[in-house]
């Protein structure tokens, strides 16, 4: 307790001495103060002088001054590497340096005293008049005033050693700008400036929760001043500025907590730096530290932190950061930090900004030369794991630059070196690389080998690099991997690595081989690929690893190798080079490809995936290209190929949208059908026998817009075979739809999409232009040369109408089954399609002549007039025929309607008669007089119906039942005279009344106990006991 009291007493004495010194300094300098300068200045420098830029000045003007490089100064070392000052230098210090040393001693003592007082407890932040300090610092320089100013700065540092309140931030940065201005002449101000910058690295303090929002503009502008302070010609200040910026991302809170204040959130400074554009200013300051390695490393470290944000990366991109940093990659740096931090910044820029813009900034000779030099240096002399990783990172950046065709990769010589490096281990060509480089089969070298294959594929996109690819024997080097791995060993790539390199090389070959077709033939590319494909379907005990991107789906099989081999073969045959395709077919490629199709089809029965579908698609496309326009090759395709195509045409339509590639497979199947079957009568007849036309019409009935045109073209070509028409007419679709009805529906759907004007019934509205589409009307008349097709001609190939007309023309317009009246109306237009199209072309000719104000000779003009009139008359005739069809159909519908109504009336009349009979029955039942009247009428009718002439000897039996007043005809009644009435119970004993459960005494209704009914349905059968 006694020791603590002594320390507290010393602290109170020290604070009293500092307060007295402050009052003396203030009273002495008050008479010398000038008027206060308004505004918040920004600090800039130009060489040895410093410029104050008010806040109102545009940023572009301020940054233009920052972009001017500073004259070279002796290289300054980073903190910790700087040598200590010698005694002779310390003895010759100027008064300002001595004052600075005194300031450091006093400041250290004050901080130590403050630490003794406030350690482990909250302290109260006393008020400090910063405006008076600013006025004191604005005074003219003198030795006495300088000491006072340093003492004041010492008080500021001590006062804010635990952090800067947001409300005082503007004044603090004014003080910083004034100190920066004095540093040019007084080096003693360097130390207080650095101390204040250290305090700026601490978390800012807020008094209210709303301070962070209320002081947003002030804080962002203040933090932006850090970038402008880089103009200060002091290595120590610049490094401290960078440390301050770095502390935004890893700030250490002070040991003491000020009472009434809280620290701002952790990322508050980062957000304000983004808002103030600090990153852009710091990039421009790189021009000031080009010749100072230590300062440059600190700036790059700060930019590395800032580039982790997308907002900062966009600001850096605006300041051409990629070009500025890449052009200095090869600067001397024994520590290697410059290359590491620069590459990290470039990667962040590529990831967080539009890649095209960054690549454009890097696509200049200066950047590419620097990148090339650094890459080759790491390649030849790098031996560490870190060096190899950095080398591969630079190679990826070079690949991105090579994708820009305008980048001077060839002019810089980088392209040639990369090609030689890619083929170095496969092709034994003497070059400078063979003396100083060797693959070590490490993982980094494995990655570099894949990157080199990738950059070869990228370079192949530039036709100017094709000659270099040929000179580097790239085709021969890539074909080195088109073979099984025969000798996997310890001193070579592992089996998994070789497989990945193999697939990558074959994928690269697919991009390069079509460009170097002569080298491809020299290396016997067709033979190598066919042999490799034969190995892919063989029984070789090979199991793919399937670990790489190119090996997807190839685990435990050779499907990946087959897939990429076909990718090489497809673009090669697509060149339609007769020598290449002839060489391919002479080696039995057609039969081998058909065997591959069967192999893939068998696998797809078990499991369908994208790789199997892609393999089938590529094989079909290769066969289409090879067999087109060659009858002998079509015969080789023959019936065996048709048997493969038929199951593919039966594909479930639900699979078209599976995303696996069924739609592409179907298109390639149709293309193969057109190119490999059409024109070969044997294959055509076999296709018809297999009901192939029915399958095509089933696909056409799906009305898939992207597929109908192709199917119609195939059907039109098939109609050259006389057997096809009967197959088309026999086909029936959904709800017994015929092929003719389907084609007419497709015509109407096509004209609706084209915007052809017709009424609701499909009739022609404009007889002069019955086929003109809405697009043709919008385009109007455009005069063209004689060798250019007009819009009316181009329209024929762009829609299905011409193919539908051709198909209906070949199967005939007469006796088409299953057509409605509306179909017949549309058929009238289709039948005259060719006439309308010819008239449309002549109308275009006439319109072009009028547009060009050209008058033809009289005979030609009369001919044009006649043609126009004939076209219009044909249109009117078709319109009249359509009207007649509709009227006839309407009359027929009326007749059918009358027949239906007649049937309805007959049905209703019968119902009326039934109702009337029922009413009469109810009347007779409820009214006894009506019943008797009806009975008399019935008896008269019966009597009138009897014959008048009777035989003399005939016996007449009466059928009437006496005393029964019913109008219902009674059943048969026979009276047996020989049987006593006691046994029969009277004349009605055998009726329904005699079987009732109610016993009625007397008369004919008396029930006899001896009568037993055997069958309720046979009422005449009784048993008598």
Short mmCIF file of N, CA, C and O in Angstrom, two decimals, residues 284-335:
data_model
loop_
_atom_site.label_atom_id
_atom_site.label_comp_id
_atom_site.label_asym_id
_atom_site.label_seq_id
_atom_site.Cartn_x
_atom_site.Cartn_y
_atom_site.Cartn_z
N UNK A 284 -2.11 3.53 -56.06
CA UNK A 284 -1.42 4.63 -56.72
C UNK A 284 -0.12 5.00 -56.01
O UNK A 284 0.82 5.49 -56.64
N UNK A 285 -0.06 4.75 -54.71
CA UNK A 285 1.16 5.09 -53.96
C UNK A 285 2.30 4.13 -54.27
O UNK A 285 3.45 4.37 -53.85
N UNK A 286 2.04 3.02 -55.00
CA UNK A 286 3.13 2.12 -55.38
C UNK A 286 4.17 2.83 -56.24
O UNK A 286 5.34 2.46 -56.23
N UNK A 287 3.72 3.84 -56.99
CA UNK A 287 4.68 4.59 -57.82
C UNK A 287 5.69 5.34 -56.97
O UNK A 287 6.78 5.66 -57.45
N UNK A 288 5.37 5.63 -55.71
CA UNK A 288 6.28 6.39 -54.85
C UNK A 288 7.34 5.51 -54.21
O UNK A 288 8.35 6.02 -53.73
N UNK A 289 7.10 4.20 -54.16
CA UNK A 289 8.02 3.31 -53.44
C UNK A 289 8.63 2.28 -54.37
O UNK A 289 9.03 1.20 -53.94
N UNK A 290 8.73 2.59 -55.65
CA UNK A 290 9.28 1.63 -56.60
C UNK A 290 10.72 1.25 -56.25
O UNK A 290 11.13 0.11 -56.47
N UNK A 291 11.50 2.18 -55.75
CA UNK A 291 12.92 1.95 -55.49
C UNK A 291 13.21 1.71 -54.01
O UNK A 291 14.39 1.68 -53.63
N UNK A 292 12.20 1.61 -53.17
CA UNK A 292 12.40 1.35 -51.75
C UNK A 292 11.76 0.00 -51.43
O UNK A 292 10.53 -0.11 -51.32
N UNK A 293 12.57 -1.03 -51.31
CA UNK A 293 12.07 -2.39 -51.18
C UNK A 293 11.26 -2.58 -49.91
O UNK A 293 10.17 -3.17 -49.94
N UNK A 294 11.78 -2.09 -48.76
CA UNK A 294 11.08 -2.31 -47.50
C UNK A 294 9.70 -1.67 -47.53
O UNK A 294 8.69 -2.28 -47.12
N UNK A 295 9.62 -0.44 -48.00
CA UNK A 295 8.33 0.24 -48.07
C UNK A 295 7.39 -0.47 -49.05
O UNK A 295 6.19 -0.61 -48.79
N UNK A 296 7.94 -0.93 -50.16
CA UNK A 296 7.11 -1.61 -51.14
C UNK A 296 6.53 -2.90 -50.56
O UNK A 296 5.35 -3.24 -50.79
N UNK A 297 7.34 -3.64 -49.79
CA UNK A 297 6.83 -4.87 -49.19
C UNK A 297 5.70 -4.60 -48.22
O UNK A 297 4.72 -5.35 -48.15
N UNK A 298 5.85 -3.53 -47.42
CA UNK A 298 4.77 -3.17 -46.49
C UNK A 298 3.51 -2.76 -47.24
O UNK A 298 2.39 -3.12 -46.84
N UNK A 299 3.66 -2.01 -48.32
CA UNK A 299 2.48 -1.61 -49.12
C UNK A 299 1.80 -2.84 -49.70
O UNK A 299 0.56 -2.96 -49.69
N UNK A 300 2.60 -3.77 -50.23
CA UNK A 300 2.01 -4.99 -50.80
C UNK A 300 1.31 -5.82 -49.72
O UNK A 300 0.26 -6.44 -49.98
N UNK A 301 1.87 -5.85 -48.53
CA UNK A 301 1.22 -6.58 -47.45
C UNK A 301 -0.13 -5.95 -47.11
O UNK A 301 -1.12 -6.66 -46.87
N UNK A 302 -0.15 -4.62 -47.06
CA UNK A 302 -1.43 -3.94 -46.80
C UNK A 302 -2.43 -4.20 -47.92
O UNK A 302 -3.62 -4.46 -47.66
N UNK A 303 -1.96 -4.16 -49.17
CA UNK A 303 -2.86 -4.44 -50.30
C UNK A 303 -3.33 -5.89 -50.29
O UNK A 303 -4.46 -6.18 -50.71
N UNK A 304 -2.50 -6.78 -49.81
CA UNK A 304 -2.90 -8.19 -49.72
C UNK A 304 -4.09 -8.34 -48.77
O UNK A 304 -5.03 -9.09 -49.06
N UNK A 305 -4.06 -7.63 -47.67
CA UNK A 305 -5.21 -7.66 -46.75
C UNK A 305 -6.43 -7.00 -47.36
O UNK A 305 -7.55 -7.50 -47.26
N UNK A 306 -6.22 -5.85 -48.00
CA UNK A 306 -7.35 -5.13 -48.57
C UNK A 306 -8.00 -5.91 -49.71
O UNK A 306 -9.21 -5.80 -49.93
N UNK A 307 -7.20 -6.69 -50.46
CA UNK A 307 -7.75 -7.39 -51.63
C UNK A 307 -8.63 -8.57 -51.26
O UNK A 307 -9.18 -9.23 -52.14
N UNK A 308 -8.77 -8.86 -49.97
CA UNK A 308 -9.69 -9.93 -49.57
C UNK A 308 -11.15 -9.52 -49.69
O UNK A 308 -12.04 -10.35 -49.55
N UNK A 309 -11.40 -8.25 -49.98
CA UNK A 309 -12.76 -7.73 -50.13
C UNK A 309 -13.04 -7.46 -51.60
O UNK A 309 -12.19 -6.93 -52.33
N UNK A 310 -14.26 -7.81 -52.04
CA UNK A 310 -14.64 -7.55 -53.43
C UNK A 310 -14.72 -6.07 -53.75
O UNK A 310 -14.37 -5.64 -54.86
N UNK A 311 -15.18 -5.26 -52.79
CA UNK A 311 -15.27 -3.81 -53.01
C UNK A 311 -13.88 -3.21 -53.22
O UNK A 311 -13.65 -2.42 -54.14
N UNK A 312 -12.94 -3.60 -52.36
CA UNK A 312 -11.58 -3.09 -52.51
C UNK A 312 -10.95 -3.56 -53.81
O UNK A 312 -10.18 -2.81 -54.44
N UNK A 313 -11.24 -4.79 -54.22
CA UNK A 313 -10.68 -5.29 -55.48
C UNK A 313 -11.17 -4.48 -56.66
O UNK A 313 -10.40 -4.21 -57.61
N UNK A 314 -12.41 -4.05 -56.64
CA UNK A 314 -12.92 -3.21 -57.73
C UNK A 314 -12.24 -1.84 -57.73
O UNK A 314 -11.94 -1.29 -58.79
N UNK A 315 -11.98 -1.31 -56.54
CA UNK A 315 -11.25 -0.05 -56.46
C UNK A 315 -9.82 -0.22 -56.96
O UNK A 315 -9.28 0.66 -57.67
N UNK A 316 -9.19 -1.32 -56.60
CA UNK A 316 -7.83 -1.58 -57.07
C UNK A 316 -7.79 -1.79 -58.58
O UNK A 316 -6.85 -1.37 -59.26
N UNK A 317 -8.80 -2.47 -59.11
CA UNK A 317 -8.87 -2.66 -60.56
C UNK A 317 -8.99 -1.32 -61.27
O UNK A 317 -8.39 -1.12 -62.34
N UNK A 318 -9.74 -0.40 -60.69
CA UNK A 318 -9.89 0.93 -61.27
C UNK A 318 -8.56 1.66 -61.33
O UNK A 318 -8.31 2.46 -62.25
N UNK A 319 -7.67 1.38 -60.37
CA UNK A 319 -6.34 2.01 -60.34
C UNK A 319 -5.30 1.20 -61.10
O UNK A 319 -4.10 1.45 -60.93
N UNK A 320 -5.73 0.23 -61.94
CA UNK A 320 -4.81 -0.59 -62.74
C UNK A 320 -3.84 -1.36 -61.84
O UNK A 320 -2.64 -1.46 -62.11
N UNK A 321 -4.36 -1.93 -60.76
CA UNK A 321 -3.49 -2.62 -59.80
C UNK A 321 -2.82 -3.84 -60.43
O UNK A 321 -1.64 -4.11 -60.17
N UNK A 322 -3.54 -4.60 -61.25
CA UNK A 322 -2.96 -5.81 -61.83
C UNK A 322 -1.75 -5.49 -62.68
O UNK A 322 -0.70 -6.14 -62.58
N UNK A 323 -1.85 -4.48 -63.52
CA UNK A 323 -0.72 -4.11 -64.37
C UNK A 323 0.44 -3.56 -63.56
O UNK A 323 1.60 -3.88 -63.81
N UNK A 324 0.16 -2.72 -62.57
CA UNK A 324 1.21 -2.11 -61.76
C UNK A 324 1.98 -3.17 -60.97
O UNK A 324 3.20 -3.09 -60.83
N UNK A 325 1.26 -4.16 -60.46
CA UNK A 325 1.91 -5.17 -59.62
C UNK A 325 2.63 -6.21 -60.47
O UNK A 325 3.78 -6.59 -60.18
N UNK A 326 2.00 -6.67 -61.56
CA UNK A 326 2.60 -7.73 -62.37
C UNK A 326 3.88 -7.25 -63.07
O UNK A 326 4.82 -8.02 -63.25
N UNK A 327 3.91 -5.99 -63.47
CA UNK A 327 5.09 -5.49 -64.18
C UNK A 327 6.33 -5.44 -63.30
O UNK A 327 7.45 -5.31 -63.80
N UNK A 328 6.18 -5.56 -61.98
CA UNK A 328 7.31 -5.52 -61.05
C UNK A 328 7.52 -6.86 -60.35
O UNK A 328 8.18 -6.91 -59.30
N UNK A 329 7.00 -7.93 -60.94
CA UNK A 329 7.19 -9.24 -60.33
C UNK A 329 8.66 -9.65 -60.29
O UNK A 329 9.09 -10.37 -59.38
N UNK A 330 9.41 -9.22 -61.29
CA UNK A 330 10.81 -9.64 -61.37
C UNK A 330 11.77 -8.67 -60.69
O UNK A 330 12.98 -8.72 -60.94
N UNK A 331 11.26 -7.75 -59.86
CA UNK A 331 12.15 -6.86 -59.12
C UNK A 331 12.98 -7.67 -58.11
O UNK A 331 12.56 -8.72 -57.63
N UNK A 332 14.14 -7.12 -57.80
CA UNK A 332 15.05 -7.82 -56.89
C UNK A 332 14.46 -7.84 -55.48
O UNK A 332 14.07 -6.80 -54.95
N UNK A 333 14.43 -9.04 -54.91
CA UNK A 333 13.93 -9.21 -53.54
C UNK A 333 14.53 -10.48 -52.96
O UNK A 333 14.05 -11.59 -53.26
N UNK A 334 15.55 -10.36 -52.15
CA UNK A 334 16.17 -11.57 -51.59
C UNK A 334 15.23 -12.38 -50.71
O UNK A 334 15.36 -13.60 -50.61
N UNK A 335 14.27 -11.72 -50.06
CA UNK A 335 13.39 -12.44 -49.15
C UNK A 335 12.31 -13.24 -49.86
O UNK A 335 11.74 -14.17 -49.30
#
